[in-house]
Short mmCIF file of C-alpha atoms in Angstrom, two decimals:
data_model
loop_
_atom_site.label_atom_id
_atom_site.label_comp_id
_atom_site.label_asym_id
_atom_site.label_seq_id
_atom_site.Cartn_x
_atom_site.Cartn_y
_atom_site.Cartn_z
CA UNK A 1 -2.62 -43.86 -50.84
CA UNK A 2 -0.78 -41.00 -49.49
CA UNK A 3 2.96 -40.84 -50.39
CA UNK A 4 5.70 -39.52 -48.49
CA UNK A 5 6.31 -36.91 -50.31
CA UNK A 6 2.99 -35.72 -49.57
CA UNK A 7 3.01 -36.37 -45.62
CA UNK A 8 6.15 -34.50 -44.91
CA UNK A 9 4.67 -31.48 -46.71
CA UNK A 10 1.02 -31.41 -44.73
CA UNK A 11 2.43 -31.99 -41.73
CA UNK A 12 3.91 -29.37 -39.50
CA UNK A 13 7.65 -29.11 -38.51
CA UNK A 14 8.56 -30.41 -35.58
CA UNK A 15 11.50 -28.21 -35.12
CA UNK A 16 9.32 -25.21 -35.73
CA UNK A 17 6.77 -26.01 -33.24
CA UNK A 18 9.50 -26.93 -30.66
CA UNK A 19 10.95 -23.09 -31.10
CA UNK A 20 7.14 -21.42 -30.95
CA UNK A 21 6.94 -23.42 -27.76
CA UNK A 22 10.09 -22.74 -26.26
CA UNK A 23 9.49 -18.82 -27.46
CA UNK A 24 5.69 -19.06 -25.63
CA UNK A 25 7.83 -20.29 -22.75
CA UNK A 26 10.52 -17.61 -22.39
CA UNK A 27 7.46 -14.99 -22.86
CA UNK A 28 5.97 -16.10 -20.17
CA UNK A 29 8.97 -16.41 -18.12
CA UNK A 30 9.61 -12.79 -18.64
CA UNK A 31 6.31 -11.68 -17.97
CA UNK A 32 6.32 -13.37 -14.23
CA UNK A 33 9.88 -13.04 -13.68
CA UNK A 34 9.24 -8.48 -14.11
CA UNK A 35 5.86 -8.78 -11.78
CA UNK A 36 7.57 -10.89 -9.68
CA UNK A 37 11.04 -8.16 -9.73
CA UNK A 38 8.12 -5.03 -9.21
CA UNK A 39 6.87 -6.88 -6.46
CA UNK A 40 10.36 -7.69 -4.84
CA UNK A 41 11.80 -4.18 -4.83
CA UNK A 42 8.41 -2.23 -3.79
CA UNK A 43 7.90 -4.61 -0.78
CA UNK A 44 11.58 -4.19 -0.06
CA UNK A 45 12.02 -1.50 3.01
CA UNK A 46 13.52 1.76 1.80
CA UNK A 47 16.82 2.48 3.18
CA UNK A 48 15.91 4.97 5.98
CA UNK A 49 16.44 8.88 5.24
CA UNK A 50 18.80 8.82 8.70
CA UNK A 51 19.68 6.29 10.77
CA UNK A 52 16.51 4.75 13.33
CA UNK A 53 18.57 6.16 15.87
CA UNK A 54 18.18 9.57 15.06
CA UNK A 55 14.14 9.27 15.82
CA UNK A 56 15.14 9.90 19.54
CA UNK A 57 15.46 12.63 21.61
CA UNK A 58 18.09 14.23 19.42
CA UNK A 59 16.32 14.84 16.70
CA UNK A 60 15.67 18.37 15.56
CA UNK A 61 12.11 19.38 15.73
CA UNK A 62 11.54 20.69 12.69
CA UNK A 63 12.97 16.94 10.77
CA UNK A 64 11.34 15.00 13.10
CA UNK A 65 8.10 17.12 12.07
CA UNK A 66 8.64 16.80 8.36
CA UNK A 67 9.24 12.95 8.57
CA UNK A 68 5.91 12.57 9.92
CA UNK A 69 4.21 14.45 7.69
CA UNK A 70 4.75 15.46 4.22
CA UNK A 71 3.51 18.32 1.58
CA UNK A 72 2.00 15.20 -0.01
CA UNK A 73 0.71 13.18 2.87
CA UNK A 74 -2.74 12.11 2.92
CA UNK A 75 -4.73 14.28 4.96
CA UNK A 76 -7.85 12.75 5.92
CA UNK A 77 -9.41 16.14 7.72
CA UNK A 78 -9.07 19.40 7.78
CA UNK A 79 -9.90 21.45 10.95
CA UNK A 80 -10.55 24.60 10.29
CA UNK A 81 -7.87 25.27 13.69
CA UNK A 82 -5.98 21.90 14.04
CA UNK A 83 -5.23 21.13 17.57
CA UNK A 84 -3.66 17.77 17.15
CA UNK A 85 -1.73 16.15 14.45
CA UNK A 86 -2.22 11.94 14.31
CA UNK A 87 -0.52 9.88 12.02
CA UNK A 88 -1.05 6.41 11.03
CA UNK A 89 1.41 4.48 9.13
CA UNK A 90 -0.49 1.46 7.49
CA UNK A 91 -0.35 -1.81 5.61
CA UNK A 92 -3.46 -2.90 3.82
CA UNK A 93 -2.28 -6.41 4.08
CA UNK A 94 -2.23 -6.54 7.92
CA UNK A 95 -4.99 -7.55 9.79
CA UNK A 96 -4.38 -5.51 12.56
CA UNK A 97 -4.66 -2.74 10.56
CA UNK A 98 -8.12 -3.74 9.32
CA UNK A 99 -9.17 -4.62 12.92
CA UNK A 100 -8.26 -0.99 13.80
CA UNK A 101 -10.26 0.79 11.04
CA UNK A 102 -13.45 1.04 11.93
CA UNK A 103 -12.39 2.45 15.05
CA UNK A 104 -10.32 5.30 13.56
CA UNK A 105 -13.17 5.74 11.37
CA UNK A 106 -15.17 6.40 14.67
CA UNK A 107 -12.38 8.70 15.72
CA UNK A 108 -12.24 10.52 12.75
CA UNK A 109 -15.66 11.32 13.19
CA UNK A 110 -15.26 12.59 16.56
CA UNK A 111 -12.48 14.32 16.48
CA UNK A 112 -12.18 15.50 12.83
CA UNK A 113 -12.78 19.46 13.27
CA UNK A 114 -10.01 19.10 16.22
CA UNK A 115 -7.31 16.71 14.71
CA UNK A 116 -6.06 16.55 11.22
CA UNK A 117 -5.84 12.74 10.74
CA UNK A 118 -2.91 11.76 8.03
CA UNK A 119 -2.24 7.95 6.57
CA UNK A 120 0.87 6.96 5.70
CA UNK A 121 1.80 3.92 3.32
CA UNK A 122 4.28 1.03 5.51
CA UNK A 123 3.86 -1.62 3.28
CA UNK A 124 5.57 -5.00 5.63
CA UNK A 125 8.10 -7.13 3.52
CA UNK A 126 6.52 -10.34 5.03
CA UNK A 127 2.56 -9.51 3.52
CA UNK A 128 3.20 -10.65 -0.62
CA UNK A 129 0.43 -7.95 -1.87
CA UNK A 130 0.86 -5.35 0.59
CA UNK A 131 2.97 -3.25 -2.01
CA UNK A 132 0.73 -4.03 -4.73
CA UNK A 133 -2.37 -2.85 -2.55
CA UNK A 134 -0.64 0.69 -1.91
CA UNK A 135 0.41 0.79 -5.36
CA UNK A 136 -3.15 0.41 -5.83
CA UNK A 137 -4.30 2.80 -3.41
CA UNK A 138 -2.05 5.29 -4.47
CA UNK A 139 -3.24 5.44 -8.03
CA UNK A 140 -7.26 5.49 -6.78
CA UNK A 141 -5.76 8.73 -4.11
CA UNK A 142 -4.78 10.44 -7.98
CA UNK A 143 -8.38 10.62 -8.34
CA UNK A 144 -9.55 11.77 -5.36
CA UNK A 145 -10.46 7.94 -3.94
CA UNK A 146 -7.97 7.53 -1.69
CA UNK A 147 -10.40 6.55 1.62
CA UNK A 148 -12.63 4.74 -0.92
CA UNK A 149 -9.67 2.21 -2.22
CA UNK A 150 -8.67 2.31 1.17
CA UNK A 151 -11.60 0.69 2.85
CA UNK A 152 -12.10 -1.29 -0.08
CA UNK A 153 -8.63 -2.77 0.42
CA UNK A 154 -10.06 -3.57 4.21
CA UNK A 155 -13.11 -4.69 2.98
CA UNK A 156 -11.81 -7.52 1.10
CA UNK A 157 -8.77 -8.34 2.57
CA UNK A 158 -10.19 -12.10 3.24
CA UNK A 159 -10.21 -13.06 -0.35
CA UNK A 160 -6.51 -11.58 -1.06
CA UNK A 161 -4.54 -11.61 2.32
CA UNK A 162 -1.46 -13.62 2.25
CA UNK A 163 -2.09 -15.17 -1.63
CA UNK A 164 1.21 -15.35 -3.22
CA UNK A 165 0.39 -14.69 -6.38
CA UNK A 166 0.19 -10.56 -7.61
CA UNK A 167 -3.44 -9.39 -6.79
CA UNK A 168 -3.28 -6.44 -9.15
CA UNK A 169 -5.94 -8.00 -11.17
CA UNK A 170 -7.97 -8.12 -8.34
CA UNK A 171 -6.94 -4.64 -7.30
CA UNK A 172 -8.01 -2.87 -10.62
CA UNK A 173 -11.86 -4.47 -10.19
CA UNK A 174 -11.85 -2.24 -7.57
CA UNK A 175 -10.87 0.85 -9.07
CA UNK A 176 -13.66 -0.21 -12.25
CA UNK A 177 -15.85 -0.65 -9.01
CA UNK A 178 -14.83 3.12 -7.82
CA UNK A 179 -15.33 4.48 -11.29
CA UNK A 180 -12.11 4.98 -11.78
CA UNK A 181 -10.89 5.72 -14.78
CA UNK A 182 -8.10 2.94 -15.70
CA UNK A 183 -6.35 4.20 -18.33
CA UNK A 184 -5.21 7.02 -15.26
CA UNK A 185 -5.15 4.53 -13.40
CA UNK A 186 -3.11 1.62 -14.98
CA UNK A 187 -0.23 4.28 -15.90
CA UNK A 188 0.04 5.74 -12.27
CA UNK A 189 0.23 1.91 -10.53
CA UNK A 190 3.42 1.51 -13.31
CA UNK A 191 5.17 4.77 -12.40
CA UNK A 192 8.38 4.34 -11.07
CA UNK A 193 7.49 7.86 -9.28
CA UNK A 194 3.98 5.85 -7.46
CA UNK A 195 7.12 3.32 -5.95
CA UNK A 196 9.27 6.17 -5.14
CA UNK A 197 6.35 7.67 -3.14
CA UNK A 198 5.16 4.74 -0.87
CA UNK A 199 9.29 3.76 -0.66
CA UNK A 200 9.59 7.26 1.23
CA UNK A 201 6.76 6.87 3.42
CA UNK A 202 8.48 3.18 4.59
CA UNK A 203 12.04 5.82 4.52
CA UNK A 204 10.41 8.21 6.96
CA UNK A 205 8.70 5.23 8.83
CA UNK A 206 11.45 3.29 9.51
CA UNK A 207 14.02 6.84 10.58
CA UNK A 208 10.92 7.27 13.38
CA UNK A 209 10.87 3.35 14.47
CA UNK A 210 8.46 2.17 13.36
CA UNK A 211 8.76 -1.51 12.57
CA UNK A 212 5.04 -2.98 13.00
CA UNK A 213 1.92 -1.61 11.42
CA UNK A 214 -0.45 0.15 12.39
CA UNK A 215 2.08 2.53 14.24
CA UNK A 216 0.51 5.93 15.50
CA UNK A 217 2.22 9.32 16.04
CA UNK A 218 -0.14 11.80 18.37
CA UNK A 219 1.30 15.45 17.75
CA UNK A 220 5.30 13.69 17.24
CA UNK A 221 4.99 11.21 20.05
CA UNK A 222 4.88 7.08 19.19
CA UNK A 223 1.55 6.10 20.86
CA UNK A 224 1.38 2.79 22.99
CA UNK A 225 -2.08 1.78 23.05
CA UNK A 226 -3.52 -0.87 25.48
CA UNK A 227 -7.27 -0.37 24.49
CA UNK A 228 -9.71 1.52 22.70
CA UNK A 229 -10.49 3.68 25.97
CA UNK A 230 -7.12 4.61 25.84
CA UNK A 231 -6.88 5.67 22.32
CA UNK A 232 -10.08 7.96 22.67
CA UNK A 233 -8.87 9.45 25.94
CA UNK A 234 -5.16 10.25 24.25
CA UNK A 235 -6.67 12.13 21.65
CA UNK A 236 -9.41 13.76 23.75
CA UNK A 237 -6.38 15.01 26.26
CA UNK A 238 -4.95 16.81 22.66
CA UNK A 239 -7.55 18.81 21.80
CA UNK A 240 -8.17 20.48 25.54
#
């Protein structure tokens, strides 16, 4: 028969497995509560360098010129004489943005010895991941894969559009995918300094007006498209 004494010493502590829990807990808690903080602040627009107002007609050349394009901008082509400047600011999260890529793909192609081509990060506060997928893109660009994580982002944007939940699990497949190498990569996706960059490209974005993606500049001037005709014929017009 097993005596009292016995049971209380076999047993485990209630008390102590009511702390490991509640410790398990609060680990946790922390853990979500700092993805879901990195998450809140990247999405979060950037205050704007000047006011939105200043995009108009009284802005200086030369700051209107540097907004759009940066000594670290992605460049996508480089013509040997550039003719044309056309900027895209982006969201990997928005679908219009993915319905649109192929076609500046196409463009690209066309017009890549002409036009230097330049893709700008605008992650939208309303698209959960679309920080997290520049972050993403961003670290891939450190090692020379920025198209590649970019299309990839396009690619798949069907299994991880709109989830609530942090994709960045998701994310670094791709970058194993690229051949990326993730200890590079993990430690640029955590720099404050990879935020800092994407938050100035939503700065510059928002001082120029833009406030939907995908928002194109053609040589400084906000392009209104109505169709893909349009688009071709705009940049064809440039490089005359």
């Amino acid at each position: 028969m097993v005596t009292a004494s016995t049971s209380r010493g076999s047993a485990p502590d209630p008390a102590k497995r009511v702390r490991r829990v509640i410790w398990i807990l609060l680990g946790v808690m922390v853990v979500a509560g700092g993805a879901w903080y990195a998450m809140l602040t990247l999405n979060k627009p950037a205050a704007p360098a000047v006011p939105p107002a200043a995009a108009g007609p009284g802005v200086p050349a030369s700051q209107a010129a540097e907004q759009l394009v940066r000594a670290d901008s992605h460049r996508l082509t480089a013509p040997a004489v550039e003719k044309a400047q056309l900027v895209e600011f982006l969201d990997f999260e928005c679908e219009a943005c993915r319905s649109i890529h192929p076609f500046a793909e196409e463009l690209k192609q066309e017009f890549g010895d002409s036009i230097t081509f330049v893709n700008r990060y605008f992650p939208l506060p309303s698209h959960p991941n679309s920080g997290t997928a520049a972050l993403a893109v961003e670290a891939a660009a450190q090692q020379g894969k920025f198209e590649a994580m970019a299309a990839k982002m396009f690619e798949t944007q069907d299994r991880w559009h709109g989830k609530p939940e942090s994709q960045a699990p998701l994310f670094r497949t791709f970058a194993a995918d690229l051949g990326l190498d993730l200890a590079a990569f993990d430690a640029v996706v955590l720099d404050e300094k990879t935020k800092d960059r994407i938050r100035a490209d939503v700065a510059d974005g928002t001082a120029l007006g833009v406030r939907s993606t995908p928002t194109f500049f053609l040589n400084g001037e906000k392009l209104t498209l109505t169709t893909k005709q349009d688009f071709r014929q705009k940049l064809a017009a440039a490089v005359k």
